[in-house]
PDB file of C-alpha atoms in Angstrom:
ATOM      1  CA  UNK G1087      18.444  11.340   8.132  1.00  0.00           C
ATOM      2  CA  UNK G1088      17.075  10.586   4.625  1.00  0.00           C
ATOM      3  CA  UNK G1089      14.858  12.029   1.904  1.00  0.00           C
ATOM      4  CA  UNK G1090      11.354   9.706   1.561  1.00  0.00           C
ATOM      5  CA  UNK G1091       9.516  10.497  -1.728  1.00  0.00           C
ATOM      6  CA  UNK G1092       5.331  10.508  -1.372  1.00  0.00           C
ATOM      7  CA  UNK G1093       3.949   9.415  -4.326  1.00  0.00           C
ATOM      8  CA  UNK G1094       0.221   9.516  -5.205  1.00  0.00           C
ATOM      9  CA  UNK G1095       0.101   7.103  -7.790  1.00  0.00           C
ATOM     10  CA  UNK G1096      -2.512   7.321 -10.435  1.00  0.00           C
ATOM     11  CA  UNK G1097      -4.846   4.593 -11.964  1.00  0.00           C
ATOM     12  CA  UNK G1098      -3.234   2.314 -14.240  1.00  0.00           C
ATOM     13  CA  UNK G1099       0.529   3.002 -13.594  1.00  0.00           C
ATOM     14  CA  UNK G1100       3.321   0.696 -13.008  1.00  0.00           C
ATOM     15  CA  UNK G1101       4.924   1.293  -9.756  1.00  0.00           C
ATOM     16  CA  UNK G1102       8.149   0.519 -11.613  1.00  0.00           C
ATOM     17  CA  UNK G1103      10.171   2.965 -14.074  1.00  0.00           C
ATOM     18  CA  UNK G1104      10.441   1.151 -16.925  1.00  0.00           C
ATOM     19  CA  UNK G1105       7.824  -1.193 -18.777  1.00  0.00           C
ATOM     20  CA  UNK G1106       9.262  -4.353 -19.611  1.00  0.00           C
ATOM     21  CA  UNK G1107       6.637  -4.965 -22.040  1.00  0.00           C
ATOM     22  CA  UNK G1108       7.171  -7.417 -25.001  1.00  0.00           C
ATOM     23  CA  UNK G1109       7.794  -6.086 -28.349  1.00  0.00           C
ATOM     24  CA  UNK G1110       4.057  -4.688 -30.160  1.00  0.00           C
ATOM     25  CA  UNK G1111       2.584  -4.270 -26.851  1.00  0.00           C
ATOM     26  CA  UNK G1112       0.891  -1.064 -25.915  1.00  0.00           C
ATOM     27  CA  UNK G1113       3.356   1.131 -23.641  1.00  0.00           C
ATOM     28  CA  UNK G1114       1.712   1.589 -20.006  1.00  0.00           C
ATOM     29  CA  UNK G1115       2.274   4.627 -17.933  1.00  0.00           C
ATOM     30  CA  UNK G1116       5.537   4.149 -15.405  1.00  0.00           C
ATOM     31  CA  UNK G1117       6.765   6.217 -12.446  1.00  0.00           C
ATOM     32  CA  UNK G1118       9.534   7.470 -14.744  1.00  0.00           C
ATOM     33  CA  UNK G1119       6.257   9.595 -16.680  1.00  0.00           C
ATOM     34  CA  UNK G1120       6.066  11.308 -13.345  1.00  0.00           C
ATOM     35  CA  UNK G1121       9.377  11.707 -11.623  1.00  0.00           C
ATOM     36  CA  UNK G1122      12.506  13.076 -11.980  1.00  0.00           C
ATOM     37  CA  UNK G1123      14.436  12.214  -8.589  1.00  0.00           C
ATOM     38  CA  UNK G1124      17.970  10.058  -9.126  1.00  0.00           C
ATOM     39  CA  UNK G1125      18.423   7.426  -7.174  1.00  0.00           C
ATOM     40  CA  UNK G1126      14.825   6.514  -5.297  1.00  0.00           C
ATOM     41  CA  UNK G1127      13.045   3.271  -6.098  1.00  0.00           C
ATOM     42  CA  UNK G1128       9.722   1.998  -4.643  1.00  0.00           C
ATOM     43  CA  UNK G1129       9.707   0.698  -1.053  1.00  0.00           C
ATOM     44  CA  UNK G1130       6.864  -1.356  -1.645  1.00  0.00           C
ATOM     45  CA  UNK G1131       4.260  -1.703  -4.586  1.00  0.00           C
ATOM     46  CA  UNK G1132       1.118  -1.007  -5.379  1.00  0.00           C
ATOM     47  CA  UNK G1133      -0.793  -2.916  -8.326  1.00  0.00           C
ATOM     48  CA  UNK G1134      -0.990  -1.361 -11.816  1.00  0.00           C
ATOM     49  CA  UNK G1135      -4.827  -0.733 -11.237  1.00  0.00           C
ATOM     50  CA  UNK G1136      -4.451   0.510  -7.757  1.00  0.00           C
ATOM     51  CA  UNK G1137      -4.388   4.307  -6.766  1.00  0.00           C
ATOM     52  CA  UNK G1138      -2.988   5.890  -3.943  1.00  0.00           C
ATOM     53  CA  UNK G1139      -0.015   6.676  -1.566  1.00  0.00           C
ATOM     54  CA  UNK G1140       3.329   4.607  -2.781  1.00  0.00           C
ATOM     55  CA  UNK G1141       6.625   5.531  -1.065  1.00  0.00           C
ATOM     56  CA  UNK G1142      10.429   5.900  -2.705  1.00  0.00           C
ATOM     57  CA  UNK G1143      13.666   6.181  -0.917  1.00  0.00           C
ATOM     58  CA  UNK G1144      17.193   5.777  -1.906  1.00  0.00           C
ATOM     59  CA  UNK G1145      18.010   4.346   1.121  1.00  0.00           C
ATOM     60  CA  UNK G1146      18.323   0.714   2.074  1.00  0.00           C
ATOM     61  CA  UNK G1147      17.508   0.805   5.605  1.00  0.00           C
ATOM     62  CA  UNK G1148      14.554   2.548   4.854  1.00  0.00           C
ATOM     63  CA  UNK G1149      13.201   0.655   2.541  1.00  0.00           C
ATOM     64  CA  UNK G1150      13.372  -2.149   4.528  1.00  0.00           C
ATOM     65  CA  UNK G1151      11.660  -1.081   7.534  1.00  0.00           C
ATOM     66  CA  UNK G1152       8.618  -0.038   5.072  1.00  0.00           C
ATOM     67  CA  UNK G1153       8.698  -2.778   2.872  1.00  0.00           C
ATOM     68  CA  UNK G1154       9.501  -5.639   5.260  1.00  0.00           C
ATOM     69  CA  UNK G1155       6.720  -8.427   6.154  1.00  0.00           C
ATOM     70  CA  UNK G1156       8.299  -8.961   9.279  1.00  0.00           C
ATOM     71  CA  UNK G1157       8.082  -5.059  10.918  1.00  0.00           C
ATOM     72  CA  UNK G1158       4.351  -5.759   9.698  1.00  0.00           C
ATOM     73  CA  UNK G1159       4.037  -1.511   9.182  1.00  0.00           C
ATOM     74  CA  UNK G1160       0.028  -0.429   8.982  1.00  0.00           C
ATOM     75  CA  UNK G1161      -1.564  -0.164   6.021  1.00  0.00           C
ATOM     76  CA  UNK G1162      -4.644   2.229   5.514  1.00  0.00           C
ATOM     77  CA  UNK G1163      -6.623   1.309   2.165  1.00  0.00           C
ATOM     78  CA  UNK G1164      -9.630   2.886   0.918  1.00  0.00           C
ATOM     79  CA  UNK G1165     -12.186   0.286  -0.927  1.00  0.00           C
ATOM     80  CA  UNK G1166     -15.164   0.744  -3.016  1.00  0.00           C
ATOM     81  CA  UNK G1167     -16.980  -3.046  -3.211  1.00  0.00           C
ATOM     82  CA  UNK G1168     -19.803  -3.880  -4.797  1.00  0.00           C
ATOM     83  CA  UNK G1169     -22.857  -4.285  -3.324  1.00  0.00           C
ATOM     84  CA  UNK G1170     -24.007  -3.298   0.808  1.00  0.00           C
ATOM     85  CA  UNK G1171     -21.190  -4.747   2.287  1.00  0.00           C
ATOM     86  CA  UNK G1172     -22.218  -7.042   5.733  1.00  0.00           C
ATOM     87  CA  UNK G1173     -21.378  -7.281   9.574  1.00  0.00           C
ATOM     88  CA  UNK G1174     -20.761 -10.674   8.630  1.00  0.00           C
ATOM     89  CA  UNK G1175     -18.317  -9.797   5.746  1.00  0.00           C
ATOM     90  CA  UNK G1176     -16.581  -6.797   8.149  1.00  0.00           C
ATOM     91  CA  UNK G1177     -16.414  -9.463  10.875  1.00  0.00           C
ATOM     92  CA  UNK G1178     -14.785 -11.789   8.665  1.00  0.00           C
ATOM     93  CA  UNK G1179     -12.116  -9.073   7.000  1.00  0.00           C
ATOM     94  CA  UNK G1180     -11.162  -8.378  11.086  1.00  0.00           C
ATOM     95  CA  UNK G1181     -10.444 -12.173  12.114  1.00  0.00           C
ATOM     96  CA  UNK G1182      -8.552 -12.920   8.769  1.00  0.00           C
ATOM     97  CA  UNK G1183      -9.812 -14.500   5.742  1.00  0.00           C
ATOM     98  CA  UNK G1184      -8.342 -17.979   4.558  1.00  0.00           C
ATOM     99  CA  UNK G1185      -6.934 -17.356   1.012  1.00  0.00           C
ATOM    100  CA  UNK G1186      -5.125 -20.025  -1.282  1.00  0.00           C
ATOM    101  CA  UNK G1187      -1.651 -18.688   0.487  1.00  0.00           C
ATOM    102  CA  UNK G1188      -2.813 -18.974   4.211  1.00  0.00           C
ATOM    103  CA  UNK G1189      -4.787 -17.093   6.560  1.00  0.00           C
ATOM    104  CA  UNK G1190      -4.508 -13.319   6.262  1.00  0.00           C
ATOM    105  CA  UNK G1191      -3.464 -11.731   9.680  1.00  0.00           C
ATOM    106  CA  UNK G1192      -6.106  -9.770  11.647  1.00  0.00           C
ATOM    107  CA  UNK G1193      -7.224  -6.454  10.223  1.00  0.00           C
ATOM    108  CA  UNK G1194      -8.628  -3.015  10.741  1.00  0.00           C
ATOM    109  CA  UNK G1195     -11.970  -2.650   8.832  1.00  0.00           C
ATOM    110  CA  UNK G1196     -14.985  -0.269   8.935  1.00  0.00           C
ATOM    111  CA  UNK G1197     -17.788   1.578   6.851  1.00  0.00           C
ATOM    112  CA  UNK G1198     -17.253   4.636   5.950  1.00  0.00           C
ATOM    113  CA  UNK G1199     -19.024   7.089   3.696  1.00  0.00           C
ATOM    114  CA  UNK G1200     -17.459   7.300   0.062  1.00  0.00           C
ATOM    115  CA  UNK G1201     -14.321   9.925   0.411  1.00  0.00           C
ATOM    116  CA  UNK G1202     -13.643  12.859  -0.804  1.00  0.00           C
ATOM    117  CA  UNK G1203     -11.357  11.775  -3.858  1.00  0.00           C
ATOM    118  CA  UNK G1204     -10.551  12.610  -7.446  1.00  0.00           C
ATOM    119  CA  UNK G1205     -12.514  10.635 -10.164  1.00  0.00           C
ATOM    120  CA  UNK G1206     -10.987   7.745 -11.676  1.00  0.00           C
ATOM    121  CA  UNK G1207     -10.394   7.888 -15.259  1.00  0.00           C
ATOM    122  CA  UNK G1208     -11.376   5.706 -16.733  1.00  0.00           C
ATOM    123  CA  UNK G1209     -14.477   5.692 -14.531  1.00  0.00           C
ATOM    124  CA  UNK G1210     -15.314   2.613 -12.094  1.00  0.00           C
ATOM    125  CA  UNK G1211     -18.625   0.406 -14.645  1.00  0.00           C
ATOM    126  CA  UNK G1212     -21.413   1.464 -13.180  1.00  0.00           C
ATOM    127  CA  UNK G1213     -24.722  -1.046 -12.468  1.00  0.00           C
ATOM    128  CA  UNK G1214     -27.908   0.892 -11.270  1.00  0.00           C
ATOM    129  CA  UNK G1215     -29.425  -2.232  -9.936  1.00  0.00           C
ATOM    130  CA  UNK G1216     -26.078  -3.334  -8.065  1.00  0.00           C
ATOM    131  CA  UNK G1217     -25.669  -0.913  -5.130  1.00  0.00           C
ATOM    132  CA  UNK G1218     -21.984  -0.302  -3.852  1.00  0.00           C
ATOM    133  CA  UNK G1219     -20.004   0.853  -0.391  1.00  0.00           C
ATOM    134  CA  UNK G1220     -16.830   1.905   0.722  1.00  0.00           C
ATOM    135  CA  UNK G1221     -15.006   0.313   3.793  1.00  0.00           C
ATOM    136  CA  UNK G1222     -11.577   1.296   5.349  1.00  0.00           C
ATOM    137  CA  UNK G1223      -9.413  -1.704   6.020  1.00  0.00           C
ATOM    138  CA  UNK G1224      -6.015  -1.525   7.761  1.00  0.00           C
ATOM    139  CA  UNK G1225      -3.774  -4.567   7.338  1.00  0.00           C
ATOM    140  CA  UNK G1226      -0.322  -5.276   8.238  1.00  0.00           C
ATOM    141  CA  UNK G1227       0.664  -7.460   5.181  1.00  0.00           C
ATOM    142  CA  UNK G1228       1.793  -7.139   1.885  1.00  0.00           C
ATOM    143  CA  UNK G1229       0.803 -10.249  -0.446  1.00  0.00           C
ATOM    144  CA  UNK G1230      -0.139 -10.255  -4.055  1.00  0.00           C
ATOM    145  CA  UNK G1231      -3.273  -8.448  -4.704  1.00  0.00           C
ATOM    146  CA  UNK G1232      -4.246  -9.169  -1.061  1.00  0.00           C
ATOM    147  CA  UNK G1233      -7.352  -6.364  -0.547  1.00  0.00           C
ATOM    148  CA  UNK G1234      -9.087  -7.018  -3.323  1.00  0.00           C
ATOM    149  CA  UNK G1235      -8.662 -11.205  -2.499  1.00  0.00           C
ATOM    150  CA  UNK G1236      -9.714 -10.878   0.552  1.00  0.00           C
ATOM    151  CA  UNK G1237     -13.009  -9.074  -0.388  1.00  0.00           C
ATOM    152  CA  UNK G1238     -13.726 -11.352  -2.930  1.00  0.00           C
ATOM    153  CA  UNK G1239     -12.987 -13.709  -0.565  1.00  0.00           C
ATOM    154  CA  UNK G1240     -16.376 -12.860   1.990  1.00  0.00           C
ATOM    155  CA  UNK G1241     -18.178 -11.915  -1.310  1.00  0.00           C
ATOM    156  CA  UNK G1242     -17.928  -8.499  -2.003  1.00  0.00           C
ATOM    157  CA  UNK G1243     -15.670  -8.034  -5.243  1.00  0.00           C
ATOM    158  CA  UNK G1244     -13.337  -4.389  -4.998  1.00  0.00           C
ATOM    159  CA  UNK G1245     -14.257  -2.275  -7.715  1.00  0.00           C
ATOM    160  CA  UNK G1246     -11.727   0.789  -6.331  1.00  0.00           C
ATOM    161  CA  UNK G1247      -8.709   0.449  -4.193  1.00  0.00           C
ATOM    162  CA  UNK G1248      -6.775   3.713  -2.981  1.00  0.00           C
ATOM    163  CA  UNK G1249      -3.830   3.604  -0.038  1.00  0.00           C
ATOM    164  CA  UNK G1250      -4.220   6.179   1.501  1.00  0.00           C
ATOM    165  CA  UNK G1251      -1.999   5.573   4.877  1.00  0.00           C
ATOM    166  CA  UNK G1252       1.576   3.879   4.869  1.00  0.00           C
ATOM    167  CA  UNK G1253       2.656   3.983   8.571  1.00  0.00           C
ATOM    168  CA  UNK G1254       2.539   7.956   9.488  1.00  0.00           C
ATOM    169  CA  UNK G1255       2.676   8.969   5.798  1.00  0.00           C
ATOM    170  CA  UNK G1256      -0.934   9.616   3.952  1.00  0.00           C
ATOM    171  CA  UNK G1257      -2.206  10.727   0.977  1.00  0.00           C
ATOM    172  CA  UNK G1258      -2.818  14.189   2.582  1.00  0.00           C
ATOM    173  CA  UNK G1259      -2.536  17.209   0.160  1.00  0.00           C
ATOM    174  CA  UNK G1260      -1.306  14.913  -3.063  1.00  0.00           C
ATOM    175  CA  UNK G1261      -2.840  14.873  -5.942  1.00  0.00           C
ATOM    176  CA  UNK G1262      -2.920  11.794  -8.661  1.00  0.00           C
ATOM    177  CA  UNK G1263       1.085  11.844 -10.021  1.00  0.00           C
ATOM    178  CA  UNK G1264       2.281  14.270  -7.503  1.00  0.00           C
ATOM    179  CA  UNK G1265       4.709  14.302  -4.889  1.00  0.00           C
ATOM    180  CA  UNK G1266       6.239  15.531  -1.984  1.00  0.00           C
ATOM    181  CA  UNK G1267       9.606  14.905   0.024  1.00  0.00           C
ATOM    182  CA  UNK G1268       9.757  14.296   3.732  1.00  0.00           C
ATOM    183  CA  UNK G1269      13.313  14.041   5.563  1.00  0.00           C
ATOM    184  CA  UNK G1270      12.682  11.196   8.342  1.00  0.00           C
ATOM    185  CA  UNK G1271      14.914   9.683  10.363  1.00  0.00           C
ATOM    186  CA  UNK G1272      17.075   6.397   9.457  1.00  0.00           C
ATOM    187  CA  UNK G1273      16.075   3.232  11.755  1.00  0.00           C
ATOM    188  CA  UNK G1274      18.346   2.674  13.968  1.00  0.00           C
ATOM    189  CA  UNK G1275      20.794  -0.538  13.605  1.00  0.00           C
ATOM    190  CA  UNK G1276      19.759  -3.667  15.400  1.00  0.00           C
ATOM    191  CA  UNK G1277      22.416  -4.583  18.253  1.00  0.00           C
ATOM    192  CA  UNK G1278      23.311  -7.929  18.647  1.00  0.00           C
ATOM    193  CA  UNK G1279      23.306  -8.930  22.056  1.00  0.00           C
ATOM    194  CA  UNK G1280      26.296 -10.587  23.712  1.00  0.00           C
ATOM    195  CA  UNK G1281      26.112 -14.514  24.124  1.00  0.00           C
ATOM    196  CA  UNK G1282      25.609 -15.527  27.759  1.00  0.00           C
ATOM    197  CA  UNK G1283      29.622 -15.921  29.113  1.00  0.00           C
ATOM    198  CA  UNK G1284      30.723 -14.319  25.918  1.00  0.00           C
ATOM    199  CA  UNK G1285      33.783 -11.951  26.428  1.00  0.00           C
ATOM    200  CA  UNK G1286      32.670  -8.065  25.905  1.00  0.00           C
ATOM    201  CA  UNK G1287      34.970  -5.423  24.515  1.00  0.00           C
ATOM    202  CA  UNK G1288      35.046  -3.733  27.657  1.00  0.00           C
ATOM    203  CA  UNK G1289      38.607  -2.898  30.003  1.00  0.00           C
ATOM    204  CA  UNK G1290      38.561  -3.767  33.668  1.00  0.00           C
ATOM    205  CA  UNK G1291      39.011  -0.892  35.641  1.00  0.00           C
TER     206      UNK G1291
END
């Protein structure tokens, strides 16, 4: 078993908990401003100006069955865009969208209406002639800045991004800068199976 930290992180934090900002720079808000747990660090990130569900575990195992590429574990993101956002562009998010690293696995994307969240502060800008929608888009990667490239990418720039799934962990009940603690259980390690004619550790009876 092991302790897994749920972390709604606000707007403009580090999901880090220190800055390492050069000297004169402004000081930015880090994880450290909002928790005092020994031991955890992130499993995963989530950009500075992203909001939403981030996970922390001081467990190896753990971490790596969140954070890995390779065990490609949902994510649920909420996304304002501006402007009406498209079949086309929806279509286009689902198949995978060609970005300057490669084409983006298939995803998970619909309208929705805008969700019941907190208000950002600072407040999204604002355009009355520019109209904007949300979308929910479920992916199964984890690369650089990847939502809001691939909205961009069919022409529909993010102007909010909140996680609000990470496998069966959400957002649920949390606040911006609180947390909770789940005990889940530890993955189970991989067995290696025996090479064909290999000798097993076995007795004859």
């Amino acid at each position: 078993m092991a302790e897994l930290v749920l972390f709604n992180k606000p707007f403009q934090v580090l999901s880090q908990f220190t800055d390492q900002k050069k000297d004169g720079d402004r000081a930015r808000a880090t994880l450290g401003d909002y928790l005092d747990v020994p031991g955890i660090y992130p499993a995963g990130r989530l950009d500075y100006d992203s909001e939403g569900l981030l996970l922390l575990t001081s467990e190896g195992a753990l971490q790596h069955r969140i954070a890995s590429p390779a065990l490609k574990m949902e994510k649920t993101y909420w996304v304002q865009v501006e402007g009406e956002i498209t079949d086309q562009a929806l279509t286009g998010l689902a198949q995978g969208v060609t970005l300057k690293d490669g084409l983006t696995r298939p995803a998970r994307v619909k309208r929705i209406p805008e969700p019941a969240v907190w208000p950002r502060v600072p407040p999204v800008r604002f355009r009355e002639s520019v109209p904007e929608s949300w979308i929910e888009l479920t992916i199964t990667e984890g690369r650089n800045r990847q939502v809001r490239r691939m909205t961009a990418a069919v022409g529909f720039p993010t102007l909010r991004l909140i996680r609000y799934r990470i496998g069966d962990w959400t957002l649920e009940g949390l606040a911006p800068g609180d947390f909770r603690t789940v005990t889940v259980n530890l993955p189970s390690p991989a067995r290696k199976r025996p090479r064909p004619g290999a000798r097993t550790g076995r007795k004859r009876s």
